[in-house]
Coordinates of C-alpha atoms and ligand atoms in Angstrom, one line a residue:
X1 CA -58.7 9.4 -18.1
X2 CA -55.2 10.5 -19.0
X3 CA -52.6 9.1 -16.2
X4 CA -49.6 10.4 -14.9
X5 CA -46.5 8.6 -16.0
X6 CA -42.9 8.5 -14.9
X7 CA -40.1 9.0 -17.8
X8 CA -36.9 9.4 -17.1
X9 CA -37.0 12.0 -13.9
X10 CA -40.4 13.5 -15.1
X11 CA -43.9 13.0 -14.4
X12 CA -45.9 13.8 -17.3
X13 CA -49.3 13.1 -18.9
X14 CA -49.3 9.7 -20.5
X15 CA -49.6 11.3 -24.0
X16 CA -46.8 13.8 -23.3
X17 CA -44.3 10.3 -22.7
X18 CA -42.1 9.6 -25.6
X19 CA -39.3 7.4 -25.9
X20 CA -36.6 7.0 -28.7
X21 CA -37.5 4.7 -31.7
X22 CA -33.5 3.8 -30.9
X23 CA -34.4 2.5 -27.9
X24 CA -32.8 -0.5 -27.0
X25 CA -36.0 -1.5 -25.1
X26 CA -38.1 -1.2 -28.4
X27 CA -35.5 -2.8 -31.0
X28 CA -34.0 -5.3 -28.9
X29 CA -36.1 -6.2 -26.5
X30 CA -33.2 -5.5 -23.9
X31 CA -34.7 -4.1 -21.1
X32 CA -36.0 -5.7 -17.2
X33 CA -39.0 -5.0 -15.5
X34 CA -41.1 -5.4 -12.6
X35 CA -45.0 -5.4 -11.6
X36 CA -45.4 -4.4 -7.5
X37 CA -49.1 -4.9 -6.9
X38 CA -51.4 -1.7 -5.1
X39 CA -53.7 -3.1 -2.5
X40 CA -55.5 -0.3 -0.1
X41 CA -53.7 2.0 -2.3
X42 CA -50.0 0.4 -0.8
X43 CA -47.2 -1.5 -2.2
X44 CA -47.5 -5.1 -1.6
X45 CA -43.7 -6.6 -1.4
X46 CA -42.1 -3.9 -2.5
X47 CA -38.3 -5.0 -1.1
X48 CA -38.5 -8.1 -2.6
X49 CA -39.5 -6.7 -6.7
X50 CA -36.8 -4.4 -6.2
X51 CA -34.3 -6.8 -5.3
X52 CA -35.6 -9.0 -8.2
X53 CA -35.2 -5.7 -10.1
X54 CA -31.4 -4.9 -8.8
X55 CA -30.3 -8.7 -9.7
X56 CA -31.9 -8.3 -13.3
X57 CA -30.3 -5.2 -13.7
X58 CA -26.9 -7.0 -12.8
X59 CA -27.6 -9.9 -14.9
X60 CA -27.6 -8.0 -17.8
X61 CA -25.1 -5.2 -16.8
X62 CA -27.8 -2.6 -17.4
X63 CA -26.7 1.1 -15.2
X64 CA -29.0 2.7 -13.5
X65 CA -28.6 4.5 -10.2
X66 CA -31.6 4.8 -9.1
X67 CA -31.4 3.6 -5.2
X68 CA -34.2 1.5 -3.5
X69 CA -35.5 4.8 -1.6
X70 CA -36.0 6.7 -4.5
X71 CA -37.9 4.0 -6.2
X72 CA -40.3 4.1 -3.6
X73 CA -40.8 7.6 -3.4
X74 CA -41.4 6.9 -7.3
X75 CA -43.9 4.6 -6.7
X76 CA -45.5 6.1 -4.0
X77 CA -45.9 9.2 -5.7
X78 CA -47.3 8.1 -9.2
X79 CA -49.8 6.0 -6.7
X80 CA -51.1 9.3 -5.3
X81 CA -51.3 11.6 -8.0
X82 CA -53.4 8.8 -9.7
X83 CA -55.4 8.1 -6.9
X84 CA -54.6 4.0 -7.5
X85 CA -56.0 1.8 -4.5
X86 CA -56.5 -1.4 -6.7
X87 CA -53.6 -2.4 -9.1
X88 CA -50.2 -2.3 -9.8
X89 CA -47.4 -0.5 -11.0
X90 CA -45.3 -1.5 -14.0
X91 CA -41.7 -0.5 -14.2
X92 CA -39.1 -1.0 -16.7
X93 CA -35.7 -0.2 -17.3
X94 CA -33.9 -0.2 -20.9
X95 CA -30.6 -0.4 -21.7
X96 CA -31.2 3.2 -23.3
X97 CA -30.6 4.6 -26.9
X98 CA -27.3 5.1 -28.3
X99 CA -28.6 6.9 -31.2
X100 CA -28.8 4.4 -33.8
X101 CA -29.7 0.1 -34.1
X102 CA -26.5 -1.3 -32.7
X103 CA -25.9 -5.0 -31.3
X104 CA -23.2 -3.6 -29.2
X105 CA -22.9 -2.0 -25.5
X106 CA -23.9 2.0 -26.2
X107 CA -21.0 4.3 -25.2
X108 CA -20.3 4.3 -21.2
X109 CA -22.8 6.9 -19.7
X110 CA -25.8 6.5 -22.2
X111 CA -28.4 6.4 -19.8
X112 CA -31.2 3.8 -19.1
X113 CA -34.7 4.5 -20.4
X114 CA -37.0 4.6 -17.3
X115 CA -40.8 4.4 -17.4
X116 CA -43.3 3.2 -14.6
X117 CA -47.1 3.8 -14.8
X118 CA -50.2 2.5 -12.6
X119 CA -52.4 0.0 -13.9
X120 CA -56.2 -0.1 -12.6
X121 CA -57.3 -4.0 -11.7
X122 CA -60.8 -3.5 -10.1
X123 CA -61.3 -7.2 -9.9
X124 CA -57.9 -8.4 -8.6
X125 CA -60.0 -9.3 -5.6
X126 CA -63.0 -11.2 -7.2
X127 CA -64.3 -11.8 -10.3
X128 CA -64.9 -14.7 -12.3
X129 CA -61.7 -16.3 -12.4
X130 CA -61.1 -16.1 -8.7
X131 CA -64.8 -17.7 -8.3
X132 CA -65.1 -20.5 -10.8
X133 CA -60.8 -21.0 -10.9
X134 CA -59.4 -20.6 -14.4
X135 CA -58.7 -23.4 -17.3
X136 CA -55.1 -24.1 -18.4
X137 CA -53.5 -25.7 -21.3
X138 CA -50.1 -26.9 -21.7
X139 CA -47.6 -25.6 -24.5
X140 CA -44.0 -26.2 -24.8
X141 CA -41.8 -23.8 -23.4
X142 CA -40.0 -21.7 -26.6
X143 CA -38.3 -18.7 -24.2
X144 CA -34.6 -18.6 -23.6
X145 CA -33.0 -19.9 -21.0
X146 CA -32.8 -17.3 -18.6
X147 CA -36.4 -17.0 -17.3
X148 CA -34.8 -16.1 -13.9
X149 CA -34.0 -12.4 -15.2
X150 CA -37.4 -10.6 -16.0
X151 CA -36.9 -9.5 -19.4
X152 CA -39.8 -7.5 -21.3
X153 CA -39.1 -10.8 -23.9
X154 CA -43.0 -11.7 -23.8
X155 CA -43.5 -12.7 -26.9
X156 CA -44.2 -16.6 -25.9
X157 CA -45.5 -15.8 -23.2
X158 CA -47.9 -13.7 -24.8
X159 CA -48.4 -15.8 -28.0
X160 CA -49.3 -18.9 -25.5
X161 CA -51.8 -16.7 -23.6
X162 CA -53.5 -16.1 -26.8
X163 CA -53.5 -19.5 -27.8
X164 CA -55.4 -20.3 -24.3
X165 CA -58.0 -17.8 -25.0
X166 CA -58.6 -18.8 -28.5
X167 CA -58.8 -22.8 -27.1
X168 CA -61.7 -21.4 -24.9
X169 CA -59.3 -21.5 -21.9
X170 CA -57.6 -19.1 -19.5
X171 CA -54.1 -19.4 -19.4
X172 CA -50.9 -21.4 -20.6
X173 CA -48.5 -23.8 -18.8
X174 CA -45.0 -24.4 -20.0
X175 CA -43.6 -27.8 -20.9
X176 CA -39.8 -28.5 -21.2
X177 CA -38.5 -32.3 -21.1
X178 CA -42.1 -33.6 -20.0
X179 CA -42.1 -31.3 -17.0
X180 CA -44.1 -28.2 -16.3
X181 CA -41.9 -24.7 -15.6
X182 CA -43.7 -22.2 -14.9
X183 CA -47.5 -20.6 -16.3
X184 CA -47.1 -17.8 -19.2
X185 CA -47.0 -15.3 -16.2
X186 CA -47.1 -16.9 -12.8
X187 CA -45.4 -19.9 -11.2
X188 CA -47.3 -23.1 -10.5
X189 CA -48.6 -25.6 -7.8
X190 CA -50.5 -28.7 -7.5
X191 CA -51.9 -30.2 -4.5
X192 CA -51.5 -34.0 -3.5
X193 CA -53.5 -34.5 -0.2
X194 CA -51.6 -32.3 2.6
X195 CA -48.5 -31.6 0.2
X196 CA -47.9 -28.7 -2.1
X197 CA -45.8 -29.3 -5.1
X198 CA -43.9 -26.8 -6.9
X199 CA -40.5 -26.7 -9.1
X200 CA -37.3 -25.7 -7.7
X201 CA -35.4 -22.2 -8.5
X202 CA -33.7 -22.4 -11.2
X203 CA -32.6 -20.3 -14.2
X204 CA -35.8 -22.2 -16.2
X205 CA -38.1 -20.1 -13.9
X206 CA -38.8 -16.7 -12.9
X207 CA -38.0 -16.3 -9.2
X208 CA -41.4 -15.5 -8.3
X209 CA -42.1 -12.8 -5.5
X210 CA -45.2 -13.9 -4.9
X211 CA -43.6 -17.6 -4.3
X212 CA -41.2 -16.4 -2.0
X213 CA -44.1 -14.8 -0.3
X214 CA -46.3 -17.8 -0.1
X215 CA -43.4 -20.4 0.6
X216 CA -42.7 -18.0 3.8
X217 CA -46.3 -18.4 4.6
X218 CA -45.9 -22.2 4.1
X219 CA -43.0 -22.3 6.2
X220 CA -44.4 -20.7 9.0
X221 CA -47.4 -23.1 9.3
X222 CA -45.2 -26.0 9.2
X223 CA -47.4 -27.1 6.0
X224 CA -45.8 -29.5 3.5
X225 CA -43.9 -28.3 0.7
X226 CA -42.1 -30.4 -1.9
X227 CA -40.2 -28.5 -4.5
X228 CA -39.5 -30.8 -7.5
X229 CA -40.7 -31.1 -11.2
X230 CA -43.8 -32.3 -11.9
X231 CA -45.6 -33.8 -15.4
X232 CA -49.3 -32.6 -16.7
X233 CA -50.2 -36.4 -16.1
X234 CA -49.5 -35.6 -12.6
X235 CA -50.9 -32.4 -12.4
X236 CA -54.4 -33.7 -13.9
X237 CA -54.5 -36.2 -11.2
X238 CA -53.9 -34.0 -8.6
X239 CA -56.4 -32.7 -5.7
X240 CA -56.4 -29.0 -6.7
X241 CA -53.4 -26.7 -8.6
X242 CA -53.0 -22.9 -8.4
X243 CA -50.8 -20.5 -9.2
X244 CA -48.9 -17.1 -8.1
X245 CA -48.2 -13.8 -9.2
X246 CA -48.1 -10.6 -8.4
X247 CA -51.3 -9.8 -10.2
X248 CA -53.2 -12.9 -9.4
X249 CA -52.0 -13.5 -6.0
X250 CA -52.7 -17.6 -5.9
X251 CA -55.2 -18.4 -8.3
X252 CA -57.0 -21.7 -8.7
X253 CA -57.0 -23.9 -11.3
X254 CA -59.7 -26.2 -12.1
X255 CA -58.5 -27.6 -15.3
X256 CA -55.5 -28.7 -17.0
X257 CA -55.3 -29.5 -20.9
X258 CA -59.1 -30.6 -21.0
X259 CA -59.3 -32.8 -17.4
X260 CA -61.3 -31.6 -14.6
X261 CA -59.3 -31.3 -11.2
X262 CA -61.5 -33.0 -8.2
X263 CA -65.1 -31.6 -8.7
X264 CA -64.2 -28.9 -11.1
X265 CA -64.6 -25.8 -8.2
X266 CA -61.4 -24.4 -6.6
X267 CA -60.0 -26.2 -4.2
X268 CA -60.1 -25.3 -0.8
X269 CA -56.7 -25.3 0.5
X270 CA -56.1 -23.1 -2.8
X271 CA -58.6 -20.9 -1.3
X272 CA -57.8 -20.8 1.7
X273 CA -53.8 -19.6 0.6
X274 CA -55.4 -17.2 -1.0
X275 CA -56.7 -15.6 1.9
X276 CA -53.7 -15.7 3.9
X277 CA -51.6 -14.4 0.9
X278 CA -54.0 -11.6 0.5
X279 CA -53.8 -11.2 4.7
X280 CA -50.4 -11.2 4.5
X281 CA -49.5 -8.9 1.6
X282 CA -52.4 -6.0 3.3
X283 CA -49.9 -6.5 6.4
X284 CA -47.0 -5.9 5.2
X285 CA -47.7 -3.1 2.5
X286 CA -46.2 -0.1 2.7
Ligands
PDD1 N1 -45.6 -11.7 -14.0 N2 -43.1 -16.6 -14.1 C1 -43.7 -15.2 -14.9 C2 -43.2 -16.1 -16.3 C3 -43.8 -13.8 -14.6 O1 -44.1 -13.2 -15.8 C4 -44.4 -13.7 -13.4 C5 -44.7 -12.6 -13.4 C6 -44.5 -14.7 -12.6 C7 -45.0 -14.4 -11.0 O2 -43.8 -13.7 -10.4 P1 -44.5 -12.8 -9.2 O3 -45.2 -13.3 -8.3 O4 -43.0 -12.2 -9.0 O5 -45.2 -11.6 -9.8 C8 -43.9 -16.0 -12.4 C9 -46.0 -10.5 -13.8 C10 -47.2 -10.4 -13.1 C11 -46.5 -9.9 -15.2 O6 -45.9 -10.3 -16.3 O7 -47.3 -9.2 -15.6

């Protein structure tokens, strides 16, 4: 069934939403994005996603004057018009279309291209990955060095996911200077005893909104967190591992580069944290 999507102020059937061939997002990957999860027809961690969007736009000097209230209204209208209960809303803002391919800033006043659409994900809450856990391979982190900005430049992420799939696994972890940076589209954690270890925030990784929500949950419960980089070898000796993202919540990991973690089943703490995260996300959804 055709969705209603948002394009530059209009709500249109998806077949009618057209973007210029000169759009900077299309020719240069000059665009940022957000994915906000929809649970029970409501938006989770919404303010966090909008704050990160504003930061990404600022860092790239892309001008977009849509207010937080307007973003919320657009998201809500798309969720309602498409009857979405479980899935996400994809949002993208590009530097727009200067009328030709050009490396320089487009003339002042060139409007950004703003696109939003809903995506159903009926198996977000259950499904084989949640039940069995995921298997990851490691690959070198060949991305650019501003991973804190959520740009649409997902070529290496996408190639790495396809490499994982070709190897019969589920996802890829990026490794740089001997340490895991993050997953192809998620933040990574290992568990040793009762301590949860995750890489600290920097320009090396995306500042995950789910990560922030989970860190708050952990702090409120006085759970032990160590924010420090870890290696693949350390992960392979960990009791548990998991990743977080808006579309996967807390996802247990059961294998790293062919080495099975623990008894090969999703870890107890990972499963518990998934439950707590979903419970909190439901409570805070708007
Ligand atoms: N990906 N790291 C990377 C490289 C990501 O692409 C993502 C999100 C995350 C987790 O961020 P958050 O918790 O805010 O979703 C970390 C989204 C879901 C995607 O590309 O579909």
